[in-house]
Each structure stands twice: as structure tokens, then as C-alpha cells.
Amino acid sequence: MSTTLILASQSPRRKELLQQLGYDFVCVPADLDETVLAAEKPEQYVARLALAKAGVIAKQYADDVVVLGSDTSVVFGQHILGKPESLADCLTILKMLSGHTHQVVTAIAAVKGERLEVVVVSTEVDFKNLTEQEIKRYWQTGEPQDKAGAYGIQGIAGQFVKQIRGSYSAVVGLPLYETAQLLSAFGVASSMTQA
């Protein structure tokens, strides 16, 4: 009997990536306050949230269940860029990223009973120069509204990205290599690893 796996997220992107790795799992989203704490660094913030998401769900289940939590932040300088609440917000964020390099920091956390582990992955993303028109047209597509940093690399905004250094899947929301390593360490088998 393989260990039961729960993904503490309702993100369709994370779900797709975990399916791509060949895992059987159920999604149970964690509802948390995602406010950034004073003086909290981006790496600490995503690690804390990933662990909190996994932890809050793990408490509801038996100790043989592994819960995977994840959190992704888009970071420019030391600013954590959230989801845009309006077109004005989207313009501010994407003008900031335009023509510059930013980081996408993703944390994954696994919790099983008393055991917990967190891995943080950082990827550098280079954006092309964006015009105000391009940003407005992009907003009209509806894509940036629910995305940290006001863009989704796997969607229309992929054309804004000149280059990345690091994990592409981490920018989408779940670093594939690190996730497979972490789950393997917790004894979770995928269809790729089963005999």
C-alpha cells in the first residue's frame, strides 16, 4: 500500500505538474492569512507559507498521510509582488518587471506526522521591455488577475520572457525535480518509481 498524498492547493497549475510526475493524490486547499510579516525575506515568506499550508491540512489526517504544500512569490529587489487587484496594480507591477530581471521563489514543504521538510527554489527571469499598450491588452485577457507578479509564464505572458535561469516548472508553481526528490524521501511512490 503506497502512502496517501495530499496536495494542499487548488491551483490547477500545481495539480497538473504533480500529475505530470505520475503521482496519485487528492487536493485539499488550505485557507491561510498570507500577509507578509515585518522584515520577512522572500525565501522565509514562501517557506513559512508552504509549511503552514501543509501543516494545517496534515493535522486533519492520520500520520501515514504525506501533505505537500507550496507557495510561489515573484520578487523584484526585495519586494514581494502579489496578485494585482486592478488594472492600475497590473500596470505598476509589469512596468517594474519590464526590461529587468526578477526572481521567482517557490517553496515546497512535505509534512508527515511529526516530520517536516522544506525546499526553496529560486529562478531568475528576464523580461523584455513592455509598452503600456501591451500591458493593457494583457490585462484584458484575464490571465494576470489571479497570478502573483501579474503574469503566468505558461500562458500568454510566456512571450514577455527573454530568458530564465533555473527551474521553469518552479516559476509555474511546482519545481518538478525537487518535488520528486522530496516525495521520494518521504516514501511516496509515483507511477514512474513503482515496480
PDB file of C-alpha atoms in Angstrom:
ATOM      1  CA  MET A   1       0.000   0.000   0.000  1.00  0.00           C
ATOM      2  CA  SER A   2       1.583   3.278  -1.042  1.00  0.00           C
ATOM      3  CA  THR A   3       1.452   6.357   1.141  1.00  0.00           C
ATOM      4  CA  THR A   4      -1.525   8.648   0.600  1.00  0.00           C
ATOM      5  CA  LEU A   5      -0.563  12.027  -0.836  1.00  0.00           C
ATOM      6  CA  ILE A   6      -2.500  15.273  -0.398  1.00  0.00           C
ATOM      7  CA  LEU A   7      -1.725  18.465  -2.286  1.00  0.00           C
ATOM      8  CA  ALA A   8      -2.597  21.428  -0.046  1.00  0.00           C
ATOM      9  CA  SER A   9      -3.616  23.596  -3.004  1.00  0.00           C
ATOM     10  CA  GLN A  10      -6.399  24.115  -5.508  1.00  0.00           C
ATOM     11  CA  SER A  11      -4.075  25.629  -8.123  1.00  0.00           C
ATOM     12  CA  PRO A  12      -4.812  23.959 -11.473  1.00  0.00           C
ATOM     13  CA  ARG A  13      -1.168  24.534 -12.449  1.00  0.00           C
ATOM     14  CA  ARG A  14       0.251  22.742  -9.393  1.00  0.00           C
ATOM     15  CA  LYS A  15      -2.247  19.921  -9.855  1.00  0.00           C
ATOM     16  CA  GLU A  16      -1.198  19.490 -13.499  1.00  0.00           C
ATOM     17  CA  LEU A  17       2.518  19.465 -12.635  1.00  0.00           C
ATOM     18  CA  LEU A  18       2.069  16.866  -9.879  1.00  0.00           C
ATOM     19  CA  GLN A  19       0.019  14.683 -12.266  1.00  0.00           C
ATOM     20  CA  GLN A  20       2.823  15.052 -14.816  1.00  0.00           C
ATOM     21  CA  LEU A  21       5.163  13.378 -12.292  1.00  0.00           C
ATOM     22  CA  GLY A  22       2.799  10.380 -12.087  1.00  0.00           C
ATOM     23  CA  TYR A  23       1.501  10.761  -8.525  1.00  0.00           C
ATOM     24  CA  ASP A  24      -1.934   9.762  -7.235  1.00  0.00           C
ATOM     25  CA  PHE A  25      -3.167  12.467  -4.897  1.00  0.00           C
ATOM     26  CA  VAL A  26      -6.153  14.477  -3.726  1.00  0.00           C
ATOM     27  CA  CYS A  27      -6.363  18.267  -3.476  1.00  0.00           C
ATOM     28  CA  VAL A  28      -7.378  19.808  -0.161  1.00  0.00           C
ATOM     29  CA  PRO A  29      -6.787  23.576  -0.254  1.00  0.00           C
ATOM     30  CA  ALA A  30      -5.548  25.319   2.876  1.00  0.00           C
ATOM     31  CA  ASP A  31      -7.091  28.666   3.723  1.00  0.00           C
ATOM     32  CA  LEU A  32      -4.480  30.910   5.353  1.00  0.00           C
ATOM     33  CA  ASP A  33      -3.673  34.528   6.037  1.00  0.00           C
ATOM     34  CA  GLU A  34      -0.894  35.198   3.505  1.00  0.00           C
ATOM     35  CA  THR A  35       0.213  38.565   4.896  1.00  0.00           C
ATOM     36  CA  VAL A  36       3.976  39.142   4.709  1.00  0.00           C
ATOM     37  CA  LEU A  37       5.477  39.600   8.181  1.00  0.00           C
ATOM     38  CA  ALA A  38       7.615  42.649   9.027  1.00  0.00           C
ATOM     39  CA  ALA A  39      11.237  42.239   7.823  1.00  0.00           C
ATOM     40  CA  GLU A  40      10.419  38.799   6.345  1.00  0.00           C
ATOM     41  CA  LYS A  41      12.659  37.877   3.399  1.00  0.00           C
ATOM     42  CA  PRO A  42      11.002  36.333   0.299  1.00  0.00           C
ATOM     43  CA  GLU A  43      12.633  32.921   0.924  1.00  0.00           C
ATOM     44  CA  GLN A  44      11.396  32.913   4.548  1.00  0.00           C
ATOM     45  CA  TYR A  45       7.920  34.014   3.462  1.00  0.00           C
ATOM     46  CA  VAL A  46       7.359  31.254   0.867  1.00  0.00           C
ATOM     47  CA  ALA A  47       8.911  28.610   3.162  1.00  0.00           C
ATOM     48  CA  ARG A  48       6.635  29.671   6.041  1.00  0.00           C
ATOM     49  CA  LEU A  49       3.504  29.611   3.849  1.00  0.00           C
ATOM     50  CA  ALA A  50       4.306  26.280   2.160  1.00  0.00           C
ATOM     51  CA  LEU A  51       4.884  24.710   5.581  1.00  0.00           C
ATOM     52  CA  ALA A  52       1.778  26.324   7.096  1.00  0.00           C
ATOM     53  CA  LYS A  53      -0.413  25.093   4.212  1.00  0.00           C
ATOM     54  CA  ALA A  54       0.903  21.533   4.530  1.00  0.00           C
ATOM     55  CA  GLY A  55       0.762  21.644   8.339  1.00  0.00           C
ATOM     56  CA  VAL A  56      -2.836  22.842   8.629  1.00  0.00           C
ATOM     57  CA  ILE A  57      -4.045  20.036   6.325  1.00  0.00           C
ATOM     58  CA  ALA A  58      -1.792  17.355   7.896  1.00  0.00           C
ATOM     59  CA  LYS A  59      -3.415  17.993  11.301  1.00  0.00           C
ATOM     60  CA  GLN A  60      -6.723  16.740   9.853  1.00  0.00           C
ATOM     61  CA  TYR A  61      -5.317  13.366   8.757  1.00  0.00           C
ATOM     62  CA  ALA A  62      -3.580  10.267  10.128  1.00  0.00           C
ATOM     63  CA  ASP A  63       0.203  10.143  10.458  1.00  0.00           C
ATOM     64  CA  ASP A  64       0.697   7.937   7.375  1.00  0.00           C
ATOM     65  CA  VAL A  65      -0.509  10.697   5.041  1.00  0.00           C
ATOM     66  CA  VAL A  66       2.014  12.979   3.320  1.00  0.00           C
ATOM     67  CA  VAL A  67       0.827  16.529   2.701  1.00  0.00           C
ATOM     68  CA  LEU A  68       2.601  18.667   0.096  1.00  0.00           C
ATOM     69  CA  GLY A  69       2.323  22.437   0.448  1.00  0.00           C
ATOM     70  CA  SER A  70       3.714  25.003  -1.961  1.00  0.00           C
ATOM     71  CA  ASP A  71       3.946  28.741  -2.314  1.00  0.00           C
ATOM     72  CA  THR A  72       5.347  30.934  -5.086  1.00  0.00           C
ATOM     73  CA  SER A  73       6.291  34.599  -4.962  1.00  0.00           C
ATOM     74  CA  VAL A  74       7.513  36.943  -7.648  1.00  0.00           C
ATOM     75  CA  VAL A  75      10.267  39.139  -6.224  1.00  0.00           C
ATOM     76  CA  PHE A  76      11.771  42.358  -7.569  1.00  0.00           C
ATOM     77  CA  GLY A  77      14.573  43.745  -5.436  1.00  0.00           C
ATOM     78  CA  GLN A  78      13.276  42.645  -2.034  1.00  0.00           C
ATOM     79  CA  HIS A  79       9.653  43.435  -2.927  1.00  0.00           C
ATOM     80  CA  ILE A  80       7.251  40.501  -2.918  1.00  0.00           C
ATOM     81  CA  LEU A  81       4.771  41.147  -5.717  1.00  0.00           C
ATOM     82  CA  GLY A  82       1.291  39.817  -5.066  1.00  0.00           C
ATOM     83  CA  LYS A  83      -1.720  39.354  -7.323  1.00  0.00           C
ATOM     84  CA  PRO A  84      -2.910  42.562  -8.996  1.00  0.00           C
ATOM     85  CA  GLU A  85      -6.219  43.884  -7.685  1.00  0.00           C
ATOM     86  CA  SER A  86      -6.829  46.264 -10.593  1.00  0.00           C
ATOM     87  CA  LEU A  87      -5.511  47.351 -13.978  1.00  0.00           C
ATOM     88  CA  ALA A  88      -3.573  50.134 -12.194  1.00  0.00           C
ATOM     89  CA  ASP A  89      -1.930  47.482  -9.990  1.00  0.00           C
ATOM     90  CA  CYS A  90      -1.096  45.344 -13.001  1.00  0.00           C
ATOM     91  CA  LEU A  91       0.469  48.338 -14.794  1.00  0.00           C
ATOM     92  CA  THR A  92       2.596  49.164 -11.733  1.00  0.00           C
ATOM     93  CA  ILE A  93       3.838  45.581 -11.352  1.00  0.00           C
ATOM     94  CA  LEU A  94       4.553  44.850 -15.018  1.00  0.00           C
ATOM     95  CA  LYS A  95       6.204  48.256 -15.591  1.00  0.00           C
ATOM     96  CA  MET A  96       8.508  47.340 -12.678  1.00  0.00           C
ATOM     97  CA  LEU A  97       9.395  43.977 -14.275  1.00  0.00           C
ATOM     98  CA  SER A  98       9.654  45.397 -17.809  1.00  0.00           C
ATOM     99  CA  GLY A  99      13.209  45.211 -19.194  1.00  0.00           C
ATOM    100  CA  HIS A 100      14.575  43.832 -15.922  1.00  0.00           C
ATOM    101  CA  THR A 101      15.493  40.577 -14.212  1.00  0.00           C
ATOM    102  CA  HIS A 102      13.348  39.381 -11.323  1.00  0.00           C
ATOM    103  CA  GLN A 103      13.260  36.272  -9.159  1.00  0.00           C
ATOM    104  CA  VAL A 104      10.522  33.735  -8.755  1.00  0.00           C
ATOM    105  CA  VAL A 105      10.892  31.991  -5.410  1.00  0.00           C
ATOM    106  CA  THR A 106       8.945  28.769  -4.830  1.00  0.00           C
ATOM    107  CA  ALA A 107       8.893  26.710  -1.648  1.00  0.00           C
ATOM    108  CA  ILE A 108       7.642  23.167  -1.332  1.00  0.00           C
ATOM    109  CA  ALA A 109       7.022  21.548   2.036  1.00  0.00           C
ATOM    110  CA  ALA A 110       6.187  17.972   2.968  1.00  0.00           C
ATOM    111  CA  VAL A 111       4.600  17.063   6.290  1.00  0.00           C
ATOM    112  CA  LYS A 112       4.002  13.507   7.576  1.00  0.00           C
ATOM    113  CA  GLY A 113       3.092  13.216  11.251  1.00  0.00           C
ATOM    114  CA  GLU A 114       5.882  14.967  13.186  1.00  0.00           C
ATOM    115  CA  ARG A 115       8.270  15.001  10.218  1.00  0.00           C
ATOM    116  CA  LEU A 116       8.547  18.096   8.046  1.00  0.00           C
ATOM    117  CA  GLU A 117      10.880  19.342   5.384  1.00  0.00           C
ATOM    118  CA  VAL A 118      11.009  22.495   3.243  1.00  0.00           C
ATOM    119  CA  VAL A 119      12.877  23.143  -0.004  1.00  0.00           C
ATOM    120  CA  VAL A 120      13.169  26.615  -1.574  1.00  0.00           C
ATOM    121  CA  VAL A 121      13.935  27.065  -5.272  1.00  0.00           C
ATOM    122  CA  SER A 122      14.807  30.410  -6.857  1.00  0.00           C
ATOM    123  CA  THR A 123      14.680  31.121 -10.604  1.00  0.00           C
ATOM    124  CA  GLU A 124      15.805  34.293 -12.393  1.00  0.00           C
ATOM    125  CA  VAL A 125      13.513  35.597 -15.120  1.00  0.00           C
ATOM    126  CA  ASP A 126      14.466  38.261 -17.707  1.00  0.00           C
ATOM    127  CA  PHE A 127      11.577  40.300 -19.111  1.00  0.00           C
ATOM    128  CA  LYS A 128      11.569  42.186 -22.394  1.00  0.00           C
ATOM    129  CA  ASN A 129      10.585  45.868 -22.439  1.00  0.00           C
ATOM    130  CA  LEU A 130       6.794  46.140 -22.286  1.00  0.00           C
ATOM    131  CA  THR A 131       4.718  49.037 -23.581  1.00  0.00           C
ATOM    132  CA  GLU A 132       1.709  50.324 -21.656  1.00  0.00           C
ATOM    133  CA  GLN A 133      -0.485  49.110 -24.546  1.00  0.00           C
ATOM    134  CA  GLU A 134       0.891  45.573 -24.261  1.00  0.00           C
ATOM    135  CA  ILE A 135       0.213  45.542 -20.517  1.00  0.00           C
ATOM    136  CA  LYS A 136      -3.361  46.837 -21.002  1.00  0.00           C
ATOM    137  CA  ARG A 137      -4.047  44.270 -23.728  1.00  0.00           C
ATOM    138  CA  TYR A 138      -2.628  41.549 -21.494  1.00  0.00           C
ATOM    139  CA  TRP A 139      -4.900  42.638 -18.611  1.00  0.00           C
ATOM    140  CA  GLN A 140      -7.917  42.335 -20.949  1.00  0.00           C
ATOM    141  CA  THR A 141      -7.136  38.615 -21.493  1.00  0.00           C
ATOM    142  CA  GLY A 142      -7.974  37.951 -17.831  1.00  0.00           C
ATOM    143  CA  GLU A 143      -4.755  35.990 -17.351  1.00  0.00           C
ATOM    144  CA  PRO A 144      -2.864  38.227 -14.877  1.00  0.00           C
ATOM    145  CA  GLN A 145      -5.723  38.646 -12.373  1.00  0.00           C
ATOM    146  CA  ASP A 146      -5.002  35.561 -10.232  1.00  0.00           C
ATOM    147  CA  LYS A 147      -1.236  35.412 -10.730  1.00  0.00           C
ATOM    148  CA  ALA A 148       1.496  36.520  -8.342  1.00  0.00           C
ATOM    149  CA  GLY A 149       3.547  39.187 -10.120  1.00  0.00           C
ATOM    150  CA  ALA A 150       0.634  39.735 -12.548  1.00  0.00           C
ATOM    151  CA  TYR A 151       1.730  37.147 -15.105  1.00  0.00           C
ATOM    152  CA  GLY A 152       1.693  33.432 -15.914  1.00  0.00           C
ATOM    153  CA  ILE A 153       4.819  32.169 -17.706  1.00  0.00           C
ATOM    154  CA  GLN A 154       2.911  29.138 -19.042  1.00  0.00           C
ATOM    155  CA  GLY A 155       0.309  31.360 -20.736  1.00  0.00           C
ATOM    156  CA  ILE A 156       0.224  34.406 -22.994  1.00  0.00           C
ATOM    157  CA  ALA A 157       2.920  36.122 -20.900  1.00  0.00           C
ATOM    158  CA  GLY A 158       5.443  33.494 -21.975  1.00  0.00           C
ATOM    159  CA  GLN A 159       6.207  35.862 -24.864  1.00  0.00           C
ATOM    160  CA  PHE A 160       7.426  38.540 -22.388  1.00  0.00           C
ATOM    161  CA  VAL A 161      10.162  36.247 -21.069  1.00  0.00           C
ATOM    162  CA  LYS A 162      13.528  36.572 -22.806  1.00  0.00           C
ATOM    163  CA  GLN A 163      15.360  34.050 -20.676  1.00  0.00           C
ATOM    164  CA  ILE A 164      15.224  32.118 -17.416  1.00  0.00           C
ATOM    165  CA  ARG A 165      17.996  30.720 -15.237  1.00  0.00           C
ATOM    166  CA  GLY A 166      16.723  27.907 -13.034  1.00  0.00           C
ATOM    167  CA  SER A 167      13.583  25.794 -12.885  1.00  0.00           C
ATOM    168  CA  TYR A 168      10.811  26.613 -15.383  1.00  0.00           C
ATOM    169  CA  SER A 169       8.297  24.428 -13.509  1.00  0.00           C
ATOM    170  CA  ALA A 170       9.085  26.297 -10.257  1.00  0.00           C
ATOM    171  CA  VAL A 171       8.003  29.538 -11.981  1.00  0.00           C
ATOM    172  CA  VAL A 172       4.733  27.824 -12.938  1.00  0.00           C
ATOM    173  CA  GLY A 173       4.275  26.787  -9.293  1.00  0.00           C
ATOM    174  CA  LEU A 174       5.938  23.443  -8.531  1.00  0.00           C
ATOM    175  CA  PRO A 175       9.609  22.549  -9.157  1.00  0.00           C
ATOM    176  CA  LEU A 176       9.393  19.057 -10.699  1.00  0.00           C
ATOM    177  CA  TYR A 177      12.880  17.763  -9.841  1.00  0.00           C
ATOM    178  CA  GLU A 178      12.810  18.978  -6.231  1.00  0.00           C
ATOM    179  CA  THR A 179       9.222  17.790  -5.694  1.00  0.00           C
ATOM    180  CA  ALA A 180      10.043  14.261  -6.910  1.00  0.00           C
ATOM    181  CA  GLN A 181      13.154  14.154  -4.662  1.00  0.00           C
ATOM    182  CA  LEU A 182      11.231  15.408  -1.627  1.00  0.00           C
ATOM    183  CA  LEU A 183       8.311  12.994  -2.054  1.00  0.00           C
ATOM    184  CA  SER A 184      10.699  10.101  -2.625  1.00  0.00           C
ATOM    185  CA  ALA A 185      12.451  10.964   0.673  1.00  0.00           C
ATOM    186  CA  PHE A 186       9.010  10.755   2.332  1.00  0.00           C
ATOM    187  CA  GLY A 187       8.341   7.332   0.814  1.00  0.00           C
ATOM    188  CA  VAL A 188       5.737   8.465  -1.712  1.00  0.00           C
ATOM    189  CA  ALA A 189       5.913   6.446  -4.924  1.00  0.00           C
ATOM    190  CA  SER A 190       4.803   7.692  -8.324  1.00  0.00           C
ATOM    191  CA  SER A 191       3.814   5.580 -11.335  1.00  0.00           C
ATOM    192  CA  MET A 192       7.379   6.330 -12.548  1.00  0.00           C
ATOM    193  CA  THR A 193       9.009   4.723  -9.488  1.00  0.00           C
ATOM    194  CA  GLN A 194       6.694   1.771  -8.804  1.00  0.00           C
ATOM    195  CA  ALA A 195       7.946  -1.669  -9.770  1.00  0.00           C
TER     196      ALA A 195
END
